[in-house]
Short mmCIF file of C-alpha atoms and ligand atoms in Angstrom, two decimals:
data_model
loop_
_atom_site.label_atom_id
_atom_site.label_comp_id
_atom_site.label_asym_id
_atom_site.label_seq_id
_atom_site.Cartn_x
_atom_site.Cartn_y
_atom_site.Cartn_z
CA MET A 46 14.31 -39.03 48.64
CA HIS A 47 12.54 -41.82 46.84
CA ARG A 48 13.96 -43.29 43.75
CA ARG A 49 11.59 -44.92 41.36
CA ILE A 50 12.71 -47.29 38.69
CA ILE A 51 11.31 -46.28 35.38
CA ALA A 52 12.08 -46.95 31.75
CA PRO A 53 14.70 -44.64 30.09
CA GLY A 54 12.19 -43.27 27.59
CA ALA A 55 9.73 -42.38 30.30
CA LEU A 56 12.53 -40.78 32.30
CA ALA A 57 13.45 -38.50 29.42
CA ALA A 58 9.82 -37.50 28.99
CA ALA A 59 9.43 -36.88 32.72
CA SER A 60 12.58 -34.73 32.84
CA LEU A 61 11.34 -32.68 29.94
CA LEU A 62 8.07 -32.05 31.68
CA LEU A 63 9.90 -31.01 34.83
CA ALA A 64 12.28 -28.72 32.99
CA ILE A 65 9.60 -26.72 31.18
CA PRO A 66 6.71 -25.05 32.99
CA ALA A 67 3.40 -26.59 31.95
CA SER A 68 2.21 -23.31 30.43
CA ALA A 69 5.28 -23.10 28.24
CA ALA A 70 4.67 -26.38 26.44
CA SER A 71 3.24 -24.47 23.46
CA LEU A 72 5.83 -21.64 23.58
CA SER A 73 7.50 -21.10 20.24
CA PRO A 74 9.12 -18.31 18.25
CA GLY A 75 6.86 -16.20 16.04
CA ALA A 76 7.22 -17.07 12.37
CA PRO A 77 9.58 -14.85 10.31
CA GLY A 78 6.79 -14.40 7.70
CA ILE A 79 3.06 -13.78 8.02
CA GLY A 80 2.23 -16.39 5.37
CA ASP A 81 1.93 -14.42 2.12
CA PRO A 82 2.21 -16.87 -0.79
CA TYR A 83 4.19 -14.36 -2.93
CA TYR A 84 6.53 -13.08 -0.20
CA PRO A 85 6.98 -15.80 2.43
CA ASP A 86 9.25 -13.71 4.71
CA TYR A 87 7.21 -10.47 4.60
CA GLY A 88 5.42 -9.58 7.81
CA ASN A 89 5.76 -11.81 10.85
CA GLY A 90 3.73 -14.32 12.81
CA GLY A 91 2.47 -14.26 16.38
CA TYR A 92 1.25 -10.74 16.98
CA ASP A 93 -0.93 -7.96 15.64
CA VAL A 94 0.08 -4.28 15.79
CA SER A 95 -2.50 -1.61 16.67
CA HIS A 96 -0.29 1.52 16.75
CA TYR A 97 3.14 2.78 15.70
CA ASP A 98 4.60 5.83 17.43
CA LEU A 99 7.71 6.97 15.57
CA ARG A 100 9.86 9.75 17.00
CA LEU A 101 12.58 10.52 14.47
CA GLN A 102 15.37 12.95 13.65
CA TYR A 103 16.82 13.30 10.15
CA GLN A 104 19.86 15.12 8.77
CA PRO A 105 19.47 15.60 4.97
CA LYS A 106 23.18 16.39 4.42
CA THR A 107 24.31 12.96 5.59
CA ASP A 108 21.10 10.92 5.28
CA GLU A 109 21.39 10.03 8.96
CA LEU A 110 18.15 8.90 10.55
CA GLN A 111 17.77 8.16 14.23
CA GLY A 112 14.65 7.28 16.09
CA THR A 113 12.62 5.52 18.69
CA ALA A 114 9.70 3.36 17.60
CA THR A 115 7.10 2.46 20.20
CA ILE A 116 4.87 -0.34 18.94
CA LEU A 117 1.62 -1.37 20.59
CA ALA A 118 0.63 -4.94 19.76
CA LYS A 119 -1.30 -7.96 20.94
CA THR A 120 0.07 -11.48 20.78
CA THR A 121 -1.88 -14.07 18.80
CA GLN A 122 0.04 -17.05 20.22
CA ASP A 123 2.37 -17.84 23.13
CA LEU A 124 5.74 -16.41 22.11
CA SER A 125 9.31 -17.14 23.16
CA SER A 126 10.51 -14.59 20.58
CA PHE A 127 9.15 -12.61 17.64
CA ASP A 128 10.41 -10.82 14.55
CA LEU A 129 10.14 -7.29 13.25
CA ASP A 130 11.08 -6.35 9.67
CA PHE A 131 13.88 -3.76 9.77
CA LEU A 132 17.28 -2.84 8.30
CA LEU A 133 18.77 0.01 10.38
CA ASN A 134 21.13 -0.42 13.35
CA VAL A 135 19.35 -1.17 16.60
CA SER A 136 20.88 -0.12 19.92
CA GLU A 137 18.17 -1.19 22.34
CA VAL A 138 14.90 -3.09 22.43
CA ARG A 139 12.49 -3.12 25.36
CA VAL A 140 9.42 -5.32 25.70
CA ASN A 141 6.88 -4.24 28.32
CA GLY A 142 9.52 -2.02 29.89
CA ALA A 143 12.24 -4.66 30.26
CA GLN A 144 15.36 -4.84 28.12
CA ALA A 145 15.10 -7.60 25.54
CA SER A 146 17.84 -9.32 23.57
CA PHE A 147 17.82 -8.99 19.80
CA ALA A 148 19.63 -10.21 16.72
CA THR A 149 19.38 -9.80 12.97
CA SER A 150 18.46 -12.68 10.72
CA GLY A 151 17.71 -13.31 7.04
CA GLN A 152 17.32 -10.34 4.68
CA HIS A 153 15.38 -7.98 6.94
CA GLU A 154 14.48 -9.71 10.20
CA LEU A 155 15.06 -8.28 13.67
CA VAL A 156 14.53 -11.16 16.10
CA VAL A 157 13.46 -9.97 19.56
CA THR A 158 13.62 -12.28 22.58
CA PRO A 159 11.87 -10.82 25.62
CA LYS A 160 13.16 -11.58 29.11
CA THR A 161 9.84 -13.16 29.95
CA PRO A 162 7.93 -15.20 27.35
CA LEU A 163 4.67 -13.66 26.17
CA ALA A 164 1.31 -15.35 26.62
CA LYS A 165 -1.29 -15.48 23.84
CA GLY A 166 -3.67 -12.52 23.87
CA ALA A 167 -1.36 -10.25 25.88
CA ALA A 168 -0.96 -6.54 25.21
CA VAL A 169 2.68 -5.82 24.39
CA THR A 170 4.63 -2.57 24.18
CA VAL A 171 7.84 -2.78 22.18
CA VAL A 172 10.35 0.08 22.15
CA VAL A 173 13.13 0.03 19.54
CA ARG A 174 15.93 2.62 19.52
CA TYR A 175 17.82 2.85 16.25
CA SER A 176 19.96 4.87 13.88
CA GLY A 177 21.57 4.53 10.50
CA VAL A 178 21.97 5.78 6.96
CA PRO A 179 18.97 4.24 5.15
CA SER A 180 20.45 4.73 1.65
CA ALA A 181 23.40 2.55 2.69
CA LYS A 182 21.12 -0.39 3.50
CA SER A 183 19.80 -2.90 1.02
CA ALA A 184 17.89 -6.17 1.11
CA TYR A 185 17.72 -8.62 -1.79
CA GLY A 186 20.07 -6.19 -3.56
CA PHE A 187 17.70 -3.24 -3.67
CA THR A 188 16.74 -0.19 -1.65
CA THR A 189 13.44 1.65 -1.70
CA TRP A 190 14.78 4.63 0.25
CA HIS A 191 15.15 7.26 -2.45
CA ARG A 192 17.61 10.10 -1.92
CA THR A 193 16.82 13.53 -3.40
CA PRO A 194 19.15 16.53 -3.72
CA ASP A 195 17.72 17.97 -0.48
CA GLY A 196 16.61 14.89 1.47
CA ALA A 197 14.93 11.57 0.89
CA VAL A 198 11.62 9.80 0.29
CA ALA A 199 10.22 6.50 1.57
CA ALA A 200 7.41 5.43 -0.77
CA ASP A 201 7.34 2.08 -2.53
CA GLU A 202 5.55 -1.24 -2.67
CA PRO A 203 5.37 -3.98 -1.66
CA GLU A 204 8.00 -2.82 0.84
CA ALA A 205 9.33 0.54 2.09
CA ALA A 206 9.10 0.47 5.88
CA TRP A 207 12.28 -1.58 6.43
CA TRP A 208 14.36 1.53 5.73
CA TRP A 209 12.77 3.78 8.31
CA PHE A 210 10.84 1.95 11.02
CA PRO A 211 10.61 -1.57 12.47
CA SER A 212 7.26 -3.15 11.65
CA ASN A 213 5.11 -6.13 10.91
CA ASP A 214 5.45 -5.34 7.23
CA HIS A 215 2.38 -6.77 5.56
CA PRO A 216 -0.89 -5.10 4.50
CA SER A 217 -2.92 -7.56 6.58
CA ASP A 218 -1.65 -5.98 9.82
CA LYS A 219 -2.96 -2.39 9.71
CA ALA A 220 -2.40 0.13 12.49
CA THR A 221 -2.71 3.82 13.38
CA TYR A 222 0.37 6.06 13.39
CA ASP A 223 1.97 9.05 15.07
CA VAL A 224 5.01 10.15 13.10
CA SER A 225 7.08 12.94 14.68
CA VAL A 226 10.15 14.07 12.75
CA ALA A 227 12.76 16.71 13.58
CA VAL A 228 14.61 18.19 10.62
CA PRO A 229 16.96 21.18 10.31
CA ASP A 230 15.10 24.52 10.06
CA GLY A 231 14.20 25.17 6.42
CA THR A 232 13.59 21.47 5.72
CA GLN A 233 10.08 20.05 5.87
CA ALA A 234 8.94 16.56 6.89
CA ILE A 235 5.83 15.16 5.18
CA SER A 236 3.92 12.09 6.30
CA ASN A 237 0.39 10.66 6.38
CA GLY A 238 -2.78 12.10 7.89
CA THR A 239 -3.07 15.37 9.75
CA LEU A 240 -0.28 17.78 10.68
CA GLN A 241 -1.04 18.11 14.40
CA SER A 242 1.61 20.73 15.12
CA THR A 243 5.10 21.98 14.38
CA SER A 244 7.66 23.38 16.79
CA SER A 245 11.12 24.87 16.40
CA LYS A 246 14.06 24.67 18.78
CA LEU A 247 17.84 25.14 18.48
CA GLY A 248 17.85 25.03 14.71
CA TRP A 249 15.55 22.01 14.36
CA THR A 250 11.87 21.97 13.40
CA ARG A 251 9.67 19.10 14.51
CA TYR A 252 6.64 17.98 12.45
CA ASN A 253 3.99 15.92 14.23
CA TRP A 254 1.80 13.89 11.87
CA ARG A 255 -1.09 11.64 12.88
CA GLN A 256 -2.86 8.90 10.92
CA ASN A 257 -5.92 8.07 13.01
CA LYS A 258 -7.33 5.35 10.73
CA PRO A 259 -5.82 1.91 10.16
CA GLN A 260 -3.02 2.02 7.61
CA ALA A 261 -0.98 -0.71 5.94
CA THR A 262 2.79 -0.43 6.46
CA TYR A 263 3.55 0.08 2.74
CA LEU A 264 1.13 3.02 2.74
CA ALA A 265 3.09 4.83 5.44
CA THR A 266 5.27 7.47 3.80
CA LEU A 267 7.98 9.89 4.79
CA ALA A 268 9.38 12.73 2.67
CA LEU A 269 12.18 15.00 3.85
CA GLY A 270 13.28 18.03 1.91
CA ARG A 271 12.45 21.62 1.08
CA PHE A 272 8.70 21.66 0.42
CA ASP A 273 6.00 24.27 -0.11
CA ILE A 274 2.94 23.03 1.81
CA THR A 275 -0.57 24.11 0.69
CA THR A 276 -3.87 23.57 2.48
CA SER A 277 -7.49 23.81 1.32
CA THR A 278 -10.89 22.18 1.91
CA SER A 279 -12.99 20.45 -0.75
CA ASP A 280 -16.63 21.40 -1.38
CA GLY A 281 -17.48 18.09 0.30
CA GLY A 282 -15.61 19.18 3.44
CA VAL A 283 -12.44 17.09 3.08
CA PRO A 284 -9.32 18.94 4.30
CA VAL A 285 -6.52 18.76 1.72
CA ILE A 286 -2.80 19.04 2.47
CA ASN A 287 -0.41 19.00 -0.49
CA ALA A 288 3.35 19.52 -0.67
CA TYR A 289 5.63 20.42 -3.58
CA SER A 290 9.38 20.29 -3.63
CA LYS A 291 10.78 23.82 -3.99
CA ASP A 292 13.01 22.40 -6.71
CA LEU A 293 10.57 20.94 -9.28
CA GLY A 294 11.93 23.14 -12.04
CA ASP A 295 9.91 23.04 -15.27
CA ASN A 296 7.47 20.46 -13.81
CA ASP A 297 6.32 22.77 -11.01
CA GLY A 298 3.34 24.32 -12.80
CA ALA A 299 1.97 21.07 -14.21
CA ALA A 300 2.40 19.31 -10.86
CA ARG A 301 0.42 21.99 -9.04
CA ALA A 302 -2.20 22.20 -11.83
CA SER A 303 -2.82 18.48 -11.28
CA VAL A 304 -2.41 17.86 -7.55
CA GLU A 305 -4.21 21.08 -6.50
CA ARG A 306 -7.35 19.46 -7.99
CA THR A 307 -7.24 16.75 -5.30
CA GLY A 308 -10.27 18.15 -3.41
CA GLU A 309 -12.42 18.34 -6.55
CA LEU A 310 -11.42 14.80 -7.57
CA VAL A 311 -11.97 13.34 -4.09
CA ASP A 312 -15.51 14.75 -4.16
CA TRP A 313 -16.07 13.40 -7.68
CA LEU A 314 -14.84 9.91 -6.70
CA SER A 315 -17.06 9.98 -3.58
CA GLY A 316 -20.00 9.92 -5.99
CA TYR A 317 -18.88 6.43 -7.11
CA PHE A 318 -17.20 5.01 -3.99
CA GLY A 319 -19.06 6.63 -1.08
CA PRO A 320 -17.78 9.07 1.56
CA TYR A 321 -14.02 9.71 1.62
CA PRO A 322 -12.72 7.38 4.36
CA PHE A 323 -9.94 9.50 5.92
CA SER A 324 -9.53 12.74 7.87
CA THR A 325 -7.41 14.44 5.21
CA ALA A 326 -6.52 13.98 1.56
CA GLY A 327 -3.59 15.22 -0.47
CA GLY A 328 -0.38 14.45 -2.25
CA TYR A 329 3.26 15.43 -2.45
CA VAL A 330 5.71 15.83 -5.28
CA PRO A 331 9.37 15.49 -4.25
CA ASN A 332 12.24 16.08 -6.67
CA THR A 333 12.95 12.37 -7.17
CA THR A 334 14.26 10.71 -10.28
CA THR A 335 11.99 7.67 -9.84
CA GLY A 336 9.08 7.60 -12.26
CA TYR A 337 6.06 6.18 -10.51
CA ALA A 338 3.22 7.34 -8.26
CA LEU A 339 1.98 5.53 -5.15
CA GLU A 340 -1.27 5.62 -3.19
CA THR A 341 0.39 6.35 0.18
CA GLN A 342 -2.57 6.81 2.51
CA THR A 343 -4.04 10.34 2.55
CA ARG A 344 -0.78 11.70 1.11
CA VAL A 345 -0.18 10.33 -2.37
CA TYR A 346 3.38 10.18 -3.67
CA TYR A 347 3.83 11.58 -7.22
CA SER A 348 7.04 11.52 -9.17
CA PRO A 349 7.54 14.84 -10.99
CA LYS A 350 7.90 12.74 -14.15
CA GLN A 351 4.14 12.11 -14.03
CA PHE A 352 3.78 15.80 -14.97
CA ALA A 353 6.59 16.12 -17.52
CA ASN A 354 4.10 16.39 -20.41
CA GLY A 355 1.78 18.86 -18.70
CA SER A 356 -0.99 18.45 -16.17
CA ASN A 357 -2.31 14.95 -15.56
CA THR A 358 -5.55 14.59 -13.62
CA SER A 359 -5.73 10.94 -14.69
CA VAL A 360 -2.87 9.91 -12.40
CA VAL A 361 -4.43 11.89 -9.55
CA VAL A 362 -7.73 10.05 -10.08
CA HIS A 363 -5.87 6.71 -10.09
CA GLU A 364 -4.07 7.33 -6.80
CA LEU A 365 -7.12 8.87 -5.12
CA ALA A 366 -9.27 5.88 -6.19
CA HIS A 367 -6.81 3.73 -4.24
CA GLN A 368 -7.77 5.58 -1.07
CA TRP A 369 -10.97 3.47 -1.19
CA TYR A 370 -9.65 0.50 -3.22
CA GLY A 371 -6.36 -0.45 -1.56
CA ASP A 372 -6.09 1.85 1.46
CA ASP A 373 -9.51 1.78 3.16
CA VAL A 374 -10.07 -1.81 1.96
CA SER A 375 -6.61 -3.36 1.72
CA LEU A 376 -5.65 -6.61 0.10
CA LYS A 377 -5.42 -9.75 2.26
CA ASP A 378 -2.40 -11.10 0.40
CA TRP A 379 -0.35 -9.56 -2.40
CA LYS A 380 -2.00 -11.94 -4.88
CA ASP A 381 -5.18 -9.85 -4.43
CA ILE A 382 -3.53 -6.90 -6.22
CA TRP A 383 -6.38 -6.73 -8.79
CA ILE A 384 -8.60 -5.17 -6.08
CA ASN A 385 -6.10 -2.29 -5.98
CA GLU A 386 -4.96 -1.82 -9.56
CA GLY A 387 -7.99 -3.00 -11.55
CA PHE A 388 -10.27 -0.53 -9.78
CA ALA A 389 -7.82 2.38 -9.73
CA ARG A 390 -7.41 1.91 -13.50
CA TYR A 391 -11.17 1.65 -13.94
CA ALA A 392 -11.59 4.95 -12.08
CA GLN A 393 -9.35 6.50 -14.77
CA TRP A 394 -11.73 5.09 -17.38
CA LEU A 395 -14.69 6.65 -15.59
CA TRP A 396 -12.82 9.97 -15.48
CA SER A 397 -12.07 9.69 -19.21
CA GLU A 398 -15.78 9.17 -19.78
CA HIS A 399 -16.60 12.20 -17.61
CA GLU A 400 -14.10 14.32 -19.55
CA GLY A 401 -15.47 13.20 -22.93
CA GLU A 402 -12.18 11.55 -23.89
CA GLY A 403 -13.47 8.01 -24.39
CA THR A 404 -16.04 5.93 -22.49
CA ALA A 405 -15.13 3.00 -20.25
CA GLN A 406 -16.57 0.70 -22.92
CA GLU A 407 -14.44 2.30 -25.63
CA LEU A 408 -11.35 1.88 -23.47
CA ALA A 409 -12.29 -1.76 -22.80
CA ASP A 410 -12.79 -2.33 -26.54
CA TYR A 411 -9.41 -0.77 -27.23
CA VAL A 412 -7.61 -2.97 -24.67
CA TYR A 413 -9.36 -6.07 -26.06
CA ALA A 414 -8.61 -5.28 -29.70
CA SER A 415 -5.04 -4.04 -29.28
CA HIS A 416 -3.73 -7.33 -27.82
CA PRO A 417 -3.92 -10.26 -30.27
CA ALA A 418 -4.58 -13.74 -28.85
CA ASP A 419 -0.88 -14.70 -28.95
CA ASP A 420 0.17 -11.60 -26.96
CA ALA A 421 1.83 -12.51 -23.62
CA PHE A 422 -0.52 -9.90 -22.14
CA TRP A 423 -3.22 -12.61 -21.90
CA THR A 424 -1.00 -15.08 -20.05
CA VAL A 425 -0.98 -12.79 -16.98
CA LYS A 426 -3.87 -13.65 -14.67
CA PRO A 427 -4.94 -10.42 -12.93
CA GLY A 428 -6.65 -12.45 -10.19
CA ASP A 429 -3.37 -14.19 -9.26
CA PRO A 430 -0.52 -12.79 -11.39
CA GLY A 431 2.41 -14.19 -9.39
CA PRO A 432 5.11 -12.06 -7.72
CA ASP A 433 7.04 -11.41 -10.95
CA ASP A 434 3.98 -10.02 -12.73
CA GLN A 435 2.31 -8.41 -9.73
CA PHE A 436 2.56 -4.96 -11.30
CA ASP A 437 2.45 -6.05 -14.94
CA ILE A 438 0.43 -3.75 -17.20
CA ALA A 439 -2.07 -6.62 -17.66
CA VAL A 440 -3.04 -6.39 -13.97
CA TYR A 441 -4.10 -2.81 -14.73
CA ASP A 442 -5.57 -3.00 -18.23
CA ARG A 443 -6.89 -6.56 -18.33
CA GLY A 444 -7.93 -5.94 -14.71
CA ALA A 445 -10.06 -2.95 -15.74
CA LEU A 446 -11.38 -4.92 -18.74
CA ALA A 447 -12.61 -7.56 -16.26
CA ILE A 448 -14.46 -4.83 -14.37
CA GLN A 449 -16.16 -3.66 -17.58
CA ALA A 450 -17.14 -7.31 -18.27
CA LEU A 451 -18.67 -7.43 -14.78
CA ARG A 452 -20.54 -4.18 -15.46
CA ASN A 453 -21.95 -5.59 -18.71
CA GLU A 454 -22.94 -8.83 -16.99
CA ILE A 455 -24.80 -7.40 -13.97
CA GLY A 456 -25.98 -4.06 -15.41
CA ASP A 457 -25.26 -0.50 -14.32
CA ASP A 458 -27.56 -0.39 -11.28
CA ALA A 459 -26.03 -3.44 -9.60
CA PHE A 460 -22.53 -2.54 -10.79
CA PHE A 461 -22.51 0.95 -9.29
CA ALA A 462 -24.10 -0.43 -6.10
CA VAL A 463 -21.17 -2.87 -5.84
CA LEU A 464 -18.62 -0.10 -6.50
CA LYS A 465 -20.05 2.06 -3.73
CA GLY A 466 -20.94 -0.75 -1.32
CA TRP A 467 -17.57 -2.52 -1.26
CA PRO A 468 -15.61 0.13 0.73
CA LYS A 469 -18.44 0.21 3.30
CA GLU A 470 -18.60 -3.60 3.47
CA HIS A 471 -14.91 -3.90 4.42
CA ALA A 472 -14.18 -0.43 5.84
CA TYR A 473 -10.64 -0.14 7.27
CA GLY A 474 -10.16 -3.88 6.80
CA ASN A 475 -8.76 -6.42 4.36
CA ALA A 476 -10.42 -8.46 1.64
CA SER A 477 -9.56 -10.85 -1.19
CA VAL A 478 -10.58 -11.33 -4.82
CA ALA A 479 -12.81 -14.23 -3.67
CA ASP A 480 -14.48 -11.89 -1.16
CA PHE A 481 -15.15 -9.42 -3.98
CA GLN A 482 -16.72 -12.09 -6.16
CA ARG A 483 -19.00 -13.18 -3.31
CA TYR A 484 -20.00 -9.57 -2.65
CA ALA A 485 -20.79 -8.88 -6.33
CA GLU A 486 -22.87 -12.09 -6.44
CA GLN A 487 -24.73 -11.05 -3.30
CA VAL A 488 -25.54 -7.55 -4.60
CA SER A 489 -26.41 -8.61 -8.15
CA GLY A 490 -28.09 -11.91 -7.32
CA LYS A 491 -26.17 -13.52 -10.19
CA PRO A 492 -23.67 -16.40 -10.09
CA LEU A 493 -20.35 -14.94 -11.28
CA ALA A 494 -17.81 -17.77 -10.89
CA ALA A 495 -17.53 -18.36 -14.65
CA LEU A 496 -17.17 -14.64 -15.42
CA PHE A 497 -14.47 -14.15 -12.76
CA HIS A 498 -12.62 -17.22 -13.97
CA THR A 499 -12.66 -16.12 -17.61
CA TRP A 500 -11.55 -12.52 -17.07
CA LEU A 501 -9.27 -12.84 -14.05
CA PHE A 502 -7.87 -16.38 -14.00
CA GLN A 503 -7.82 -17.75 -17.55
CA PRO A 504 -4.24 -17.61 -18.93
CA SER A 505 -5.43 -16.87 -22.47
CA LYS A 506 -7.51 -14.29 -24.33
CA PRO A 507 -11.18 -14.62 -23.35
CA ALA A 508 -13.69 -14.99 -26.20
CA ALA A 509 -15.95 -11.98 -26.61
CA PRO A 510 -19.07 -13.05 -24.68
CA ALA A 511 -22.07 -13.83 -26.92
CA ALA A 512 -24.31 -11.40 -25.07
CA HIS A 513 -21.89 -8.54 -25.64
CA THR A 514 -20.39 -9.12 -29.06
CA ALA A 515 -21.71 -5.74 -30.06
CA SER A 516 -19.72 -3.99 -27.37
CA LEU A 517 -16.63 -6.18 -27.17
CA VAL A 518 -15.03 -6.13 -30.58
CA LYS A 519 -13.49 -9.18 -32.16
CA ALA A 520 -9.74 -9.60 -32.36
CA GLY A 521 -8.18 -8.01 -35.38
CA THR A 522 -10.71 -5.21 -35.69
CA THR A 523 -9.15 -1.77 -35.75
CA VAL A 524 -10.44 0.36 -32.94
CA THR A 525 -9.79 4.06 -32.62
CA GLN A 526 -7.51 4.91 -29.72
CA PRO A 527 -9.51 6.87 -27.11
CA LYS A 528 -8.12 10.37 -26.48
CA SER A 529 -7.38 9.59 -22.84
CA TRP A 530 -5.37 6.44 -23.65
CA LYS A 531 -1.81 7.77 -23.59
CA ARG A 532 -2.23 9.68 -20.35
CA ILE A 533 -3.88 6.70 -18.68
CA GLU A 534 -1.07 4.40 -19.76
CA ALA A 535 1.57 6.89 -18.60
CA THR A 536 0.26 6.43 -15.07
CA ASN A 537 2.01 3.65 -13.35
CA ASP A 538 3.03 2.40 -9.97
CA VAL A 539 5.18 -0.27 -11.54
CA HIS A 540 8.46 -1.00 -9.82
CA GLY A 541 11.79 -2.50 -10.68
CA HIS A 542 11.49 -5.45 -8.35
ZN1 ZN B 201 -2.17 1.91 -8.69
#
């Protein structure tokens, strides 16, 4: 053995190099957040999921959920460990077949350390076995798992997955899904996409749902309860699957009179947005006490309260518009929420126009005139509203007003080409407000930076543009409320957190 005399500092460095394999020099844990400026710990760093396979069993009496999630992913960096977002009790985690160690951390992190570190670009299969009572779990003091008298519903944004499956919970990591759920006979399980099959054994019925197009985690939904399931096909050939709680009481008729028009409305929206992007459409109405609706992919969630005053096709149009604006093309970060809510609201304005209950311009005029310059409404920037105002009414109404300003600026031909071209341009992907501006400039051939700044980013009431003073009324003018106004405003996917 030869002993060399070297300086202490060099010795430490040499030991370090000997202790760690050369390839592991860049090994590090995946970040506990994917980098969203509004929600720093949402999603995770270091990998990208392509598929979730969820095999679940649910007992409505006790709200007990148990399951096995098999997650197919690819690493985007060398990883010593990585996080999943999850709240239920985990009994076992396997990575590429081998048992992995795991621990909880932060509000909703499951930290997984595989036996063997993972190299960048590797295909990874993660199996998580778990169980728990979702309604007993909370993070940041809230739960988005909503119990009903006969079951439960998972449908919320910006987070809902934590309560029922481990995930990389951020819209920028979209994946396909197989969701298989066993429930006691007489209970139904509703999820996204196509119902592949059902089977019954020993008092339990299993529902096998498949979402074969990329889907953001917050758009994955699960409803468990006693449902009446209806099926039909639109004139345009889109299969429709709807479900209604058997306990909707007085709201039952109005709910069906609205949601059963899904096929007709999907076809109508296709005229503006292009071909429907998914294999099925539809919605479900559970007997929840929550008040909102949500654009859960292919299977929209509607609170029965949306139909408490009679049928409401406006809310159906809003949520179906999201299937293109939000679900097919998803936001890159939560600050891009205008792409979702501005356009879904604008679709309601187009429907109002179609129904003869007020044109989009009349609705824009009404929004502009009904908020004086000192109204806090104008301090919300739809293009970057901040996490506290992400679902503020201004994101919807001022957001749609911005779209009418764009229409006036570039003219109907270019405007409707943009509306229809955008979902094709970013099909099944993610895009930002800046991407939308660039696309509208490309299609229209007009520079639009000033217009986007004024209507989406200026924290004060925009002046009525000189070229459109005739159409955009001045502050203080009384404008007649369009007939569709109240129903449009009653639609919301606004949440308590
Ligand atoms: Zn919406």
